[in-house]
XYZ file of C-alpha atoms in Angstrom:
672
model
C -88.297 117.969 -18.021
C -85.223 118.153 -16.172
C -84.700 114.316 -16.717
C -85.217 114.344 -20.669
C -82.622 116.953 -21.050
C -79.553 115.042 -20.109
C -81.002 112.137 -21.751
C -81.086 113.821 -25.251
C -77.404 115.393 -24.107
C -75.675 112.178 -24.120
C -77.746 110.663 -27.179
C -76.115 113.863 -28.814
C -72.719 113.186 -27.785
C -72.885 109.555 -28.830
C -73.938 110.444 -32.267
C -71.447 113.218 -32.243
C -68.573 110.616 -31.402
C -69.868 108.165 -33.717
C -69.432 110.511 -36.618
C -66.162 111.873 -35.514
C -64.947 108.142 -35.121
C -65.461 107.564 -38.742
C -62.990 110.506 -39.628
C -59.671 108.296 -38.046
C -59.517 105.169 -36.346
C -55.844 104.949 -34.565
C -55.529 101.695 -32.545
C -55.264 101.962 -28.615
C -51.557 100.624 -28.099
C -48.734 99.359 -30.291
C -45.631 97.422 -29.776
C -42.424 99.013 -30.960
C -38.876 97.405 -31.009
C -36.000 98.960 -29.355
C -33.086 99.561 -31.363
C -34.915 100.853 -34.131
C -33.988 103.401 -37.228
C -35.067 107.195 -37.366
C -38.110 107.293 -39.661
C -39.362 103.702 -39.086
C -43.390 103.485 -38.820
C -44.614 102.927 -35.505
C -48.171 102.970 -36.365
C -50.419 103.581 -39.371
C -54.180 104.074 -39.149
C -57.400 104.999 -41.662
C -58.374 108.480 -42.173
C -61.146 110.075 -43.964
C -60.057 112.420 -47.190
C -59.640 115.861 -46.218
C -58.812 114.898 -42.513
C -55.923 116.345 -40.946
C -54.129 114.348 -38.242
C -51.807 116.080 -35.504
C -50.462 115.189 -32.200
C -50.284 116.626 -28.851
C -48.279 118.191 -27.209
C -46.645 119.496 -30.230
C -43.237 121.312 -30.645
C -41.696 118.574 -27.598
C -38.394 118.076 -28.541
C -38.021 114.784 -26.229
C -40.839 113.583 -28.362
C -39.341 110.868 -30.286
C -42.276 110.318 -32.656
C -43.975 112.636 -35.397
C -47.148 112.267 -37.589
C -47.241 112.001 -41.098
C -50.396 111.998 -42.822
C -51.927 108.842 -41.109
C -48.457 107.414 -39.827
C -46.839 107.733 -36.518
C -42.960 107.712 -37.370
C -39.967 107.373 -34.902
C -37.356 110.313 -34.725
C -35.187 108.721 -32.418
C -33.509 105.368 -31.756
C -35.529 104.005 -29.100
C -33.755 102.095 -26.162
C -35.376 99.861 -23.959
C -32.744 99.701 -21.193
C -32.165 103.523 -21.092
C -35.339 104.936 -22.217
C -39.047 104.925 -21.269
C -40.324 101.634 -21.869
C -43.926 103.131 -22.836
C -45.189 106.147 -24.712
C -48.335 107.666 -24.585
C -49.292 109.648 -27.737
C -52.338 111.820 -28.221
C -53.655 111.661 -31.965
C -56.125 114.479 -33.167
C -58.048 114.030 -36.111
C -59.806 117.192 -37.765
C -62.137 117.786 -40.549
C -64.030 120.670 -41.879
C -67.471 120.246 -41.062
C -67.004 117.353 -38.680
C -66.361 117.418 -34.898
C -62.575 116.781 -34.023
C -61.230 113.297 -33.088
C -58.877 112.624 -30.195
C -57.432 109.404 -29.407
C -54.642 108.022 -26.975
C -52.300 105.644 -28.582
C -49.749 103.886 -26.238
C -46.828 103.071 -27.845
C -44.936 100.022 -25.779
C -41.257 99.566 -26.352
C -40.300 95.953 -26.685
C -37.019 94.486 -25.244
C -34.946 92.995 -27.799
C -31.644 90.746 -26.838
C -29.008 93.097 -27.957
C -26.732 92.749 -24.520
C -24.427 90.000 -23.572
C -23.923 88.684 -20.008
C -21.373 90.293 -17.879
C -19.300 88.765 -15.002
C -18.207 91.109 -12.184
C -14.876 90.213 -12.388
C -12.331 88.729 -14.857
C -10.651 86.480 -12.327
C -11.856 84.927 -9.392
C -9.361 83.480 -6.862
C -10.757 80.868 -4.511
C -9.019 78.830 -1.949
C -10.276 75.191 -0.832
C -9.538 72.997 1.914
C -8.146 69.504 0.617
C -10.368 67.832 2.919
C -13.637 68.940 1.403
C -15.724 66.043 0.838
C -17.576 65.757 -2.319
C -20.607 68.011 -3.473
C -19.167 70.726 -0.836
C -19.564 74.339 -1.950
C -16.719 76.082 -3.599
C -18.265 79.233 -4.899
C -20.979 81.273 -6.633
C -19.778 83.066 -9.494
C -22.940 84.793 -11.138
C -23.058 86.838 -14.366
C -25.764 89.998 -15.263
C -27.828 90.665 -18.250
C -29.166 93.908 -18.857
C -31.942 92.362 -21.095
C -32.850 90.465 -18.008
C -32.538 87.116 -19.946
C -32.195 83.726 -18.203
C -28.398 82.803 -18.308
C -26.910 79.258 -18.814
C -23.550 78.491 -17.426
C -20.972 75.781 -18.324
C -16.967 74.909 -17.234
C -14.982 74.827 -20.280
C -12.793 72.428 -20.135
C -14.799 70.041 -17.883
C -12.925 69.296 -14.557
C -12.703 65.927 -12.761
C -12.385 67.704 -9.143
C -15.177 70.438 -9.654
C -18.602 70.696 -11.401
C -21.857 73.082 -11.459
C -24.781 72.271 -9.696
C -27.006 72.833 -12.510
C -26.871 74.405 -15.810
C -28.567 77.572 -14.862
C -26.714 77.791 -12.067
C -22.974 79.458 -11.238
C -22.520 77.472 -7.955
C -19.110 75.351 -8.192
C -19.053 72.347 -6.070
C -16.340 69.632 -5.223
C -16.640 66.767 -7.520
C -13.763 64.273 -6.382
C -11.563 63.832 -3.323
C -8.823 66.702 -3.168
C -5.064 65.984 -2.465
C -2.486 68.736 -1.972
C 0.344 66.120 -3.291
C -1.413 65.805 -6.559
C -3.396 68.932 -7.044
C -1.919 72.320 -5.703
C -4.248 74.798 -7.951
C -7.050 74.267 -10.723
C -7.631 76.708 -13.098
C -11.372 76.753 -14.486
C -12.981 78.752 -17.288
C -16.808 79.530 -16.252
C -19.110 80.721 -19.733
C -22.283 82.305 -19.309
C -24.674 82.244 -21.948
C -28.394 84.287 -22.492
C -29.785 81.309 -24.737
C -30.104 77.732 -24.034
C -26.768 76.024 -24.485
C -28.121 73.562 -26.825
C -30.113 75.929 -29.038
C -29.495 77.599 -32.215
C -31.044 80.684 -31.068
C -30.095 84.042 -32.896
C -29.114 86.135 -31.434
C -26.863 84.762 -28.738
C -24.344 86.521 -26.468
C -21.750 84.955 -24.184
C -19.521 86.082 -21.428
C -16.441 83.986 -19.722
C -14.644 84.346 -16.445
C -11.567 82.513 -14.912
C -12.116 80.845 -11.466
C -8.709 80.089 -9.872
C -8.946 77.445 -7.214
C -6.094 76.753 -4.808
C -5.766 73.657 -2.982
C -4.592 74.458 0.681
C -2.514 71.784 2.559
C -4.109 70.269 5.850
C -1.901 68.723 8.396
C -3.350 65.235 7.998
C 0.026 62.699 7.369
C 2.916 61.660 9.631
C 6.505 62.365 8.734
C 8.004 60.348 5.771
C 11.074 58.893 5.773
C 13.337 59.423 2.870
C 13.663 57.426 0.629
C 9.923 55.826 0.651
C 7.583 54.053 -1.384
C 4.221 55.847 -2.007
C 1.098 53.799 -2.124
C -2.427 55.005 -2.322
C -4.803 52.728 -0.157
C -8.491 54.087 0.006
C -7.448 57.249 -1.224
C -5.200 57.658 1.577
C -1.493 58.221 0.419
C 1.010 56.261 2.335
C 4.881 56.213 2.456
C 6.914 53.020 3.217
C 10.601 53.287 4.188
C 12.660 49.963 3.747
C 15.058 51.205 6.647
C 18.476 52.213 6.886
C 21.631 50.019 7.481
C 25.309 50.569 8.535
C 28.331 49.027 9.162
C 30.928 49.456 11.797
C 34.434 47.677 12.683
C 34.791 45.456 15.822
C 36.443 46.927 18.872
C 36.653 50.357 16.586
C 35.007 53.395 17.133
C 33.622 55.020 13.667
C 34.773 58.893 13.648
C 31.802 61.302 12.527
C 28.753 60.902 11.173
C 28.058 57.130 10.252
C 27.348 56.307 6.970
C 24.227 54.502 6.087
C 22.269 53.051 3.209
C 20.363 53.890 1.363
C 21.433 57.366 2.606
C 21.474 59.733 5.621
C 18.520 59.206 7.923
C 16.019 61.853 7.921
C 12.207 62.780 7.246
C 10.027 64.989 6.053
C 6.500 66.190 6.746
C 4.127 64.281 4.875
C 2.146 67.583 4.391
C 4.853 69.352 2.349
C 2.310 72.213 2.279
C 2.911 72.906 5.696
C 6.530 71.311 5.945
C 6.374 71.303 9.819
C 10.259 70.701 11.433
C 10.928 67.120 12.740
C 12.610 65.958 15.530
C 14.320 62.572 16.122
C 15.100 60.132 18.949
C 15.978 56.288 19.571
C 13.088 54.585 20.633
C 14.472 51.156 21.333
C 17.915 49.307 20.649
C 20.277 51.547 22.102
C 20.177 50.299 25.720
C 24.230 50.106 25.761
C 24.621 53.605 24.637
C 26.712 52.853 21.636
C 25.316 55.547 19.553
C 23.736 59.137 19.653
C 21.284 60.483 17.278
C 21.163 64.406 16.736
C 17.338 65.345 17.349
C 17.469 68.211 14.692
C 19.092 66.311 11.758
C 18.898 62.644 12.596
C 22.530 62.275 12.179
C 24.238 59.441 13.979
C 27.423 58.849 15.942
C 29.341 56.256 17.999
C 30.019 56.960 21.566
C 32.129 53.983 22.073
C 33.325 50.878 20.520
C 31.188 47.756 19.756
C 32.678 44.478 20.884
C 30.281 42.020 19.805
C 29.749 40.607 16.276
C 26.613 40.555 14.823
C 24.054 43.229 13.951
C 22.336 45.865 16.241
C 18.855 46.795 15.399
C 17.746 50.160 16.547
C 14.271 51.799 16.302
C 14.311 55.639 15.375
C 11.306 57.895 15.895
C 10.376 60.990 14.089
C 7.779 63.470 14.989
C 6.503 67.076 14.316
C 7.903 69.369 16.373
C 4.487 71.168 16.988
C 1.963 68.451 16.223
C 3.531 65.668 17.921
C 0.584 63.472 17.195
C 2.217 62.806 13.892
C 5.019 60.903 13.810
C 6.963 57.923 12.199
C 9.098 54.877 13.302
C 12.177 53.201 10.997
C 14.860 50.662 11.658
C 18.337 51.073 11.587
C 20.608 48.150 11.523
C 24.307 48.229 12.216
C 26.174 45.382 11.313
C 29.365 45.073 13.358
C 32.106 42.923 11.378
C 35.870 42.227 11.127
C 38.017 44.859 9.560
C 38.898 43.804 6.013
C 42.553 43.798 5.289
C 42.352 43.553 1.435
C 39.800 44.894 -1.199
C 38.839 42.581 -3.821
C 40.905 42.454 -7.064
C 40.417 41.237 -10.573
C 42.429 38.344 -12.121
C 42.808 40.747 -15.279
C 42.802 44.234 -15.601
C 41.334 43.939 -19.058
C 38.827 41.111 -20.561
C 37.988 40.468 -24.266
C 34.998 38.710 -24.835
C 32.797 37.403 -27.819
C 29.424 36.802 -27.786
C 27.326 35.441 -30.822
C 23.894 35.122 -29.423
C 21.362 36.294 -26.823
C 21.300 34.235 -23.593
C 24.936 32.549 -24.624
C 27.849 32.474 -22.284
C 30.595 34.865 -23.547
C 33.380 33.165 -24.900
C 37.301 34.356 -24.539
C 38.715 36.133 -27.522
C 42.074 34.631 -26.727
C 41.314 30.731 -26.772
C 37.646 30.734 -27.680
C 36.677 29.206 -23.861
C 33.992 30.228 -21.557
C 35.145 33.524 -20.429
C 35.180 33.542 -16.366
C 35.273 36.832 -14.920
C 36.582 36.466 -11.203
C 37.798 39.146 -8.805
C 39.765 37.401 -5.952
C 40.265 38.839 -1.982
C 42.972 38.128 -0.231
C 41.140 38.185 3.130
C 39.713 34.625 2.034
C 42.696 32.722 1.122
C 41.318 29.795 2.803
C 38.993 29.560 -0.046
C 41.546 30.307 -2.566
C 40.607 34.144 -2.567
C 36.920 33.370 -3.469
C 34.733 35.986 -1.632
C 31.291 34.594 -1.231
C 30.125 38.320 -0.629
C 31.663 39.760 -3.985
C 28.783 40.636 -6.701
C 29.262 41.481 -10.285
C 27.782 44.370 -12.747
C 28.491 45.755 -16.029
C 28.600 49.399 -16.107
C 28.008 51.241 -19.451
C 25.171 48.867 -20.836
C 22.158 47.172 -19.589
C 22.521 44.543 -22.231
C 24.754 42.215 -20.129
C 24.699 40.435 -16.831
C 27.366 38.236 -15.009
C 26.002 35.365 -13.185
C 28.546 32.486 -11.559
C 31.459 34.401 -12.850
C 30.238 34.171 -16.809
C 28.838 37.002 -18.755
C 25.588 36.558 -20.835
C 23.982 38.871 -22.961
C 20.357 39.616 -21.893
C 19.072 41.370 -25.001
C 19.435 41.949 -28.583
C 22.119 44.346 -29.405
C 23.890 45.545 -32.827
C 26.787 43.852 -33.813
C 29.969 45.883 -33.054
C 32.514 46.128 -30.142
C 31.841 47.644 -26.764
C 34.079 49.050 -24.211
C 32.605 48.527 -20.583
C 33.642 48.197 -17.448
C 33.012 45.382 -14.812
C 32.295 46.577 -11.035
C 33.016 44.063 -8.352
C 31.607 44.695 -4.973
C 32.238 43.479 -1.655
C 28.706 43.620 0.050
C 30.340 42.803 3.152
C 32.316 45.942 3.498
C 31.246 47.877 0.291
C 34.688 47.688 -1.091
C 34.976 47.706 -4.970
C 37.305 46.604 -7.721
C 37.072 47.354 -11.553
C 38.074 45.864 -14.714
C 37.994 46.888 -18.114
C 35.879 44.723 -20.683
C 36.041 44.654 -24.246
C 32.897 42.774 -25.792
C 32.486 41.655 -29.194
C 28.832 41.179 -30.282
C 28.457 39.239 -33.176
C 24.747 37.945 -33.414
C 24.401 37.479 -37.666
C 25.121 33.714 -38.685
C 28.661 33.696 -40.218
C 29.203 31.827 -43.398
C 29.598 28.243 -43.127
C 28.133 28.179 -39.439
C 24.754 26.858 -38.715
C 21.911 27.851 -36.542
C 20.410 25.999 -33.709
C 17.278 24.962 -35.664
C 19.625 23.840 -38.756
C 21.314 21.440 -36.175
C 17.801 20.254 -34.857
C 16.748 19.262 -38.066
C 19.775 17.502 -38.978
C 19.644 15.661 -35.787
C 16.157 14.729 -36.302
C 17.125 13.440 -39.845
C 19.969 11.208 -38.755
C 17.682 10.050 -35.832
C 15.281 8.663 -38.577
C 18.022 7.203 -40.484
C 19.393 5.326 -37.122
C 16.179 3.988 -36.236
C 15.528 2.568 -39.952
C 18.837 1.071 -39.789
C 18.179 -0.528 -36.347
C 14.985 -2.108 -37.804
C 16.737 -3.568 -40.879
C 19.528 -4.945 -38.379
C 16.799 -6.602 -36.163
C 15.267 -8.059 -39.274
C 18.450 -9.610 -40.452
C 18.931 -10.825 -37.062
C 15.956 -12.542 -37.052
C 16.384 -14.323 -40.442
C 20.110 -15.241 -39.546
C 18.453 -17.027 -36.145
C 16.001 -18.772 -38.227
C 18.334 -19.972 -40.840
C 20.907 -20.894 -38.060
C 18.581 -23.075 -36.380
C 17.554 -24.899 -39.901
C 21.118 -25.053 -40.462
C 21.910 -26.687 -37.121
C 19.220 -29.281 -37.934
C 20.603 -30.384 -41.073
C 24.367 -30.178 -39.314
C 22.920 -33.020 -37.015
C 21.442 -34.929 -39.278
C 24.395 -34.889 -41.855
C 26.695 -35.999 -38.874
C 24.309 -38.959 -38.049
C 24.175 -39.822 -41.428
C 27.918 -39.407 -42.177
C 28.645 -41.673 -38.915
C 26.195 -44.516 -40.127
C 27.193 -44.340 -43.608
C 31.107 -44.813 -43.053
C 30.404 -47.631 -40.649
C 29.873 -49.976 -43.688
C 33.061 -48.715 -45.566
C 31.236 -47.164 -48.283
C 29.053 -44.463 -49.236
C 25.329 -44.849 -48.890
C 22.694 -44.659 -51.562
C 20.191 -41.672 -51.777
C 21.220 -37.937 -50.526
C 23.973 -37.711 -48.385
C 25.821 -35.112 -46.912
C 29.908 -35.359 -46.844
C 32.384 -33.136 -45.255
C 35.179 -33.739 -47.703
C 37.635 -31.898 -45.905
C 37.692 -34.164 -42.932
C 37.507 -37.328 -45.475
C 40.732 -36.030 -47.269
C 42.099 -35.272 -43.945
C 45.913 -36.726 -43.577
C 44.999 -38.297 -40.088
C 42.599 -40.573 -41.281
C 42.237 -42.286 -38.105
C 41.333 -39.303 -36.428
C 37.779 -38.769 -34.948
C 35.473 -37.245 -37.647
C 37.172 -38.721 -40.387
C 35.765 -40.854 -42.935
C 38.332 -43.860 -41.891
C 40.427 -45.959 -44.014
C 39.511 -46.488 -47.434
C 37.614 -49.483 -48.398
C 38.779 -51.192 -51.905
C 36.389 -53.430 -53.820
C 32.923 -53.386 -54.891
C 30.076 -51.430 -53.834
C 28.902 -51.834 -50.058
C 25.850 -54.036 -49.688
C 22.753 -52.473 -49.861
C 20.704 -52.349 -46.737
C 17.240 -53.362 -46.670
C 14.431 -52.670 -44.124
C 12.621 -55.487 -42.961
C 9.211 -55.505 -41.287
C 9.133 -56.287 -37.618
C 7.264 -59.125 -36.043
C 3.995 -59.106 -35.945
C 3.563 -58.934 -32.400
C 5.802 -55.741 -32.178
C 3.492 -53.810 -34.360
C 0.575 -54.533 -32.728
C 1.772 -53.367 -29.345
C 2.519 -49.629 -30.061
C 3.164 -48.718 -26.317
C 6.188 -51.187 -26.102
C 9.331 -50.487 -27.218
C 10.629 -51.544 -30.350
C 13.364 -54.123 -30.574
C 16.084 -54.455 -33.164
C 18.792 -56.647 -34.377
C 21.631 -55.449 -36.554
C 22.386 -57.461 -39.591
C 24.888 -60.482 -39.241
C 27.805 -58.929 -41.286
C 27.487 -55.663 -39.457
C 29.332 -56.184 -36.432
C 32.080 -58.476 -38.677
C 32.729 -55.954 -40.721
C 33.253 -53.276 -37.986
C 35.502 -55.982 -36.392
C 37.659 -56.157 -39.746
C 38.568 -52.665 -39.771
C 39.186 -52.078 -36.182
C 42.629 -53.102 -36.578
C 43.530 -50.279 -39.304
C 41.504 -47.556 -37.676
C 41.687 -45.364 -34.491
C 39.042 -45.351 -32.251
C 36.011 -43.624 -33.250
C 33.560 -42.558 -30.766
C 30.394 -43.911 -31.965
C 26.761 -42.584 -31.830
C 25.773 -45.515 -29.797
C 26.379 -44.571 -26.134
C 25.072 -46.244 -22.869
C 24.408 -42.951 -21.544
C 20.968 -41.571 -22.100
C 20.933 -37.792 -23.002
C 17.374 -35.876 -23.485
C 18.986 -32.904 -24.539
C 16.591 -30.875 -27.122
C 17.549 -31.614 -30.738
C 20.234 -34.355 -29.459
C 19.770 -37.770 -31.260
C 21.509 -40.814 -30.508
C 21.122 -44.450 -29.915
C 22.299 -45.674 -26.262
C 22.431 -49.080 -24.674
C 21.986 -50.091 -21.103
C 25.141 -52.173 -20.908
C 28.305 -52.516 -22.879
C 28.111 -54.400 -25.864
C 31.275 -56.226 -27.520
C 31.313 -55.032 -30.977
C 32.112 -58.718 -32.110
C 29.522 -60.419 -30.153
C 26.213 -60.523 -32.190
C 24.002 -59.455 -29.747
C 20.658 -57.476 -30.356
C 20.604 -53.533 -30.353
C 17.319 -52.313 -28.911
C 16.208 -48.707 -29.697
C 14.324 -47.385 -27.158
C 11.913 -44.471 -27.718
C 12.546 -40.989 -25.765
C 9.947 -41.947 -22.921
C 11.120 -42.401 -19.374
C 7.723 -43.483 -18.208
C 8.082 -46.625 -19.855
C 11.814 -47.375 -19.085
C 10.990 -50.544 -16.674
C 8.148 -51.946 -19.112
C 10.581 -51.801 -22.198
C 13.125 -53.538 -20.086
C 11.088 -56.479 -19.035
C 9.429 -56.709 -22.134
C 12.932 -56.826 -23.940
C 14.139 -59.485 -21.891
C 11.279 -61.521 -22.790
C 11.633 -61.364 -26.300
C 15.420 -61.851 -26.484
C 15.006 -65.391 -25.436
C 12.560 -65.874 -28.387
C 12.952 -64.528 -31.792
C 14.581 -61.235 -32.107
C 14.657 -59.502 -35.456
C 17.827 -58.213 -37.263
C 18.171 -54.320 -37.586
C 20.251 -52.603 -40.384
C 20.553 -49.208 -41.140
C 19.463 -48.473 -44.553
C 19.836 -45.238 -46.288
C 18.302 -42.640 -44.040
C 15.969 -39.872 -45.322
C 16.679 -36.223 -44.252
C 13.123 -35.419 -44.126
C 11.885 -38.421 -42.468
C 14.337 -39.478 -40.123
C 16.498 -42.474 -39.546
C 15.671 -45.856 -41.568
C 15.530 -48.993 -39.912
C 14.950 -52.500 -41.271
C 13.682 -55.101 -39.535
C 13.584 -58.645 -40.043
C 13.775 -62.219 -38.449
C 16.835 -63.762 -37.806
C 18.756 -65.255 -41.064
C 16.604 -63.558 -43.439
C 18.665 -61.307 -45.791
C 15.785 -60.969 -48.806
C 15.029 -57.731 -50.289
C 11.435 -58.884 -50.518
C 10.835 -57.412 -46.932
C 8.888 -54.369 -46.484
C 10.516 -51.359 -45.571
C 9.844 -49.267 -42.383
C 10.672 -45.318 -41.883
C 10.775 -44.596 -38.225
C 11.552 -41.048 -37.101
C 13.794 -40.696 -34.439
């Protein structure tokens, strides 16, 4: 019995709860965003008609909610960061005739992104060592966010020498080698954002801070002589000095500090951020103790005169006073020379020049000849005052240069007149001289003048015309040479014909070439004249006779000819009235090219009726011809008469037997 009672009691309670649950049905929890407005509905639930809904505890002024009918509403603005983040609410549902229903609803306050990130400082000064390697830690600069959002960082603008480890980290690292001389301070702007950098999510809040990184110098460089040329080798800066030069007179002690080039001898600490003091000393070259150097300033003075001409080379050491391991050396060359007694002097105090083109020599405005600029030195009287150590320069413009004493324009300048100064420097002793220079620049082409291109075109045209003229002249010479050879042949034949025709006292039949000038010469007996005039009838017509049959059959043997009977007589009759005429018949045999003659082995008496033998130009048959000629002269020799020669065929020869004068014989033309 005792066991049954509790069972029925539990069942009754379940039934009561089931009935009460039907009166209202609020949820067990609800989310509500912060930054709400007063009166916003936090929760709505269902309730049976006639049900009265309240909450407990009532009349709590800090309770930010209220019940209106079947809704739970906010009575204050909730803040996730400053208030409780959960609120339990006891809801009581009451209805007449029904059991009251109580239910607890938990209001969970939801966080909203309503706070920007915040850096602890607006400026972060940060010193770093210039020798820090790449990826070394520089510093960490975190921002905070009350919303506890993840923050994202970036540097604006991006830096070459520094970087962030990751986008979500504020740690800055070294990104490149640092050099105090190049970079002494870097100012970075670090930005923090509570949303991803690449998103457009709203809302999004940012915060910025300034990071000033100061690079501190480290003693890692030796002293640098000044001036010097800086070079970067493998990321290391090197400063190279060309050394120093000075000049002293032989057997003279220079008072005071020696003037040097390119300036006073001194060095500075290569780490100018440290700028440690430098000490100076001679390392070598001053064994004779001619010079003394100030260890603090590097100024050099003479202790005694130099008695030897020539250069003195000194090595100077510069070292840091504290860190003596940092040092450098340079060379000082002192030139010992003979003292100069005269300074250079220009031949003229004023030079007027005219320049018409770039790169051309300036002309003298007075005589239009190349302008020579010369400064003489009486110390060089043996060379006419020409000092080989003098150099020239033009001050006031960089568009001119003096080379070998002549002025040149090195770049285009506008037309006009420039007033400049010429400087002559004796490099052996630094003595100078100056002169005034007025230059008229006239680059534009004046009217009536020609440019270089115009002259080139004209020269090319004349060259072509000259070539054509030479070709024409060559052709004329060629044709004249050919014509001269032809006329020479005609002249030779004409002379031969003239001598043959005039020997018979009259003209021959057929074509003849007669030099009338010589024939009408008053000196009729002179050589080459026509001879005495012969009166009477026409001269007898010469005829050609066939040679003997045996002669025609033997080609290799020389031909034998005999003159007509009357030929020698006629010539003898005229001999008294004529001067000696050189005949073409000669005893000498001539073998010149183009020369034709009839020659004899022995002298022939014109009055004697002897046979004439015409021998062909064959030296190999001379002996055979002579034997055959003698044998045939013993028998019957044909007569020979000279007929009218044909200029085209050669000499006409008539051959016949002795005593035959008939014209019925055959004619034979033989070319000589």
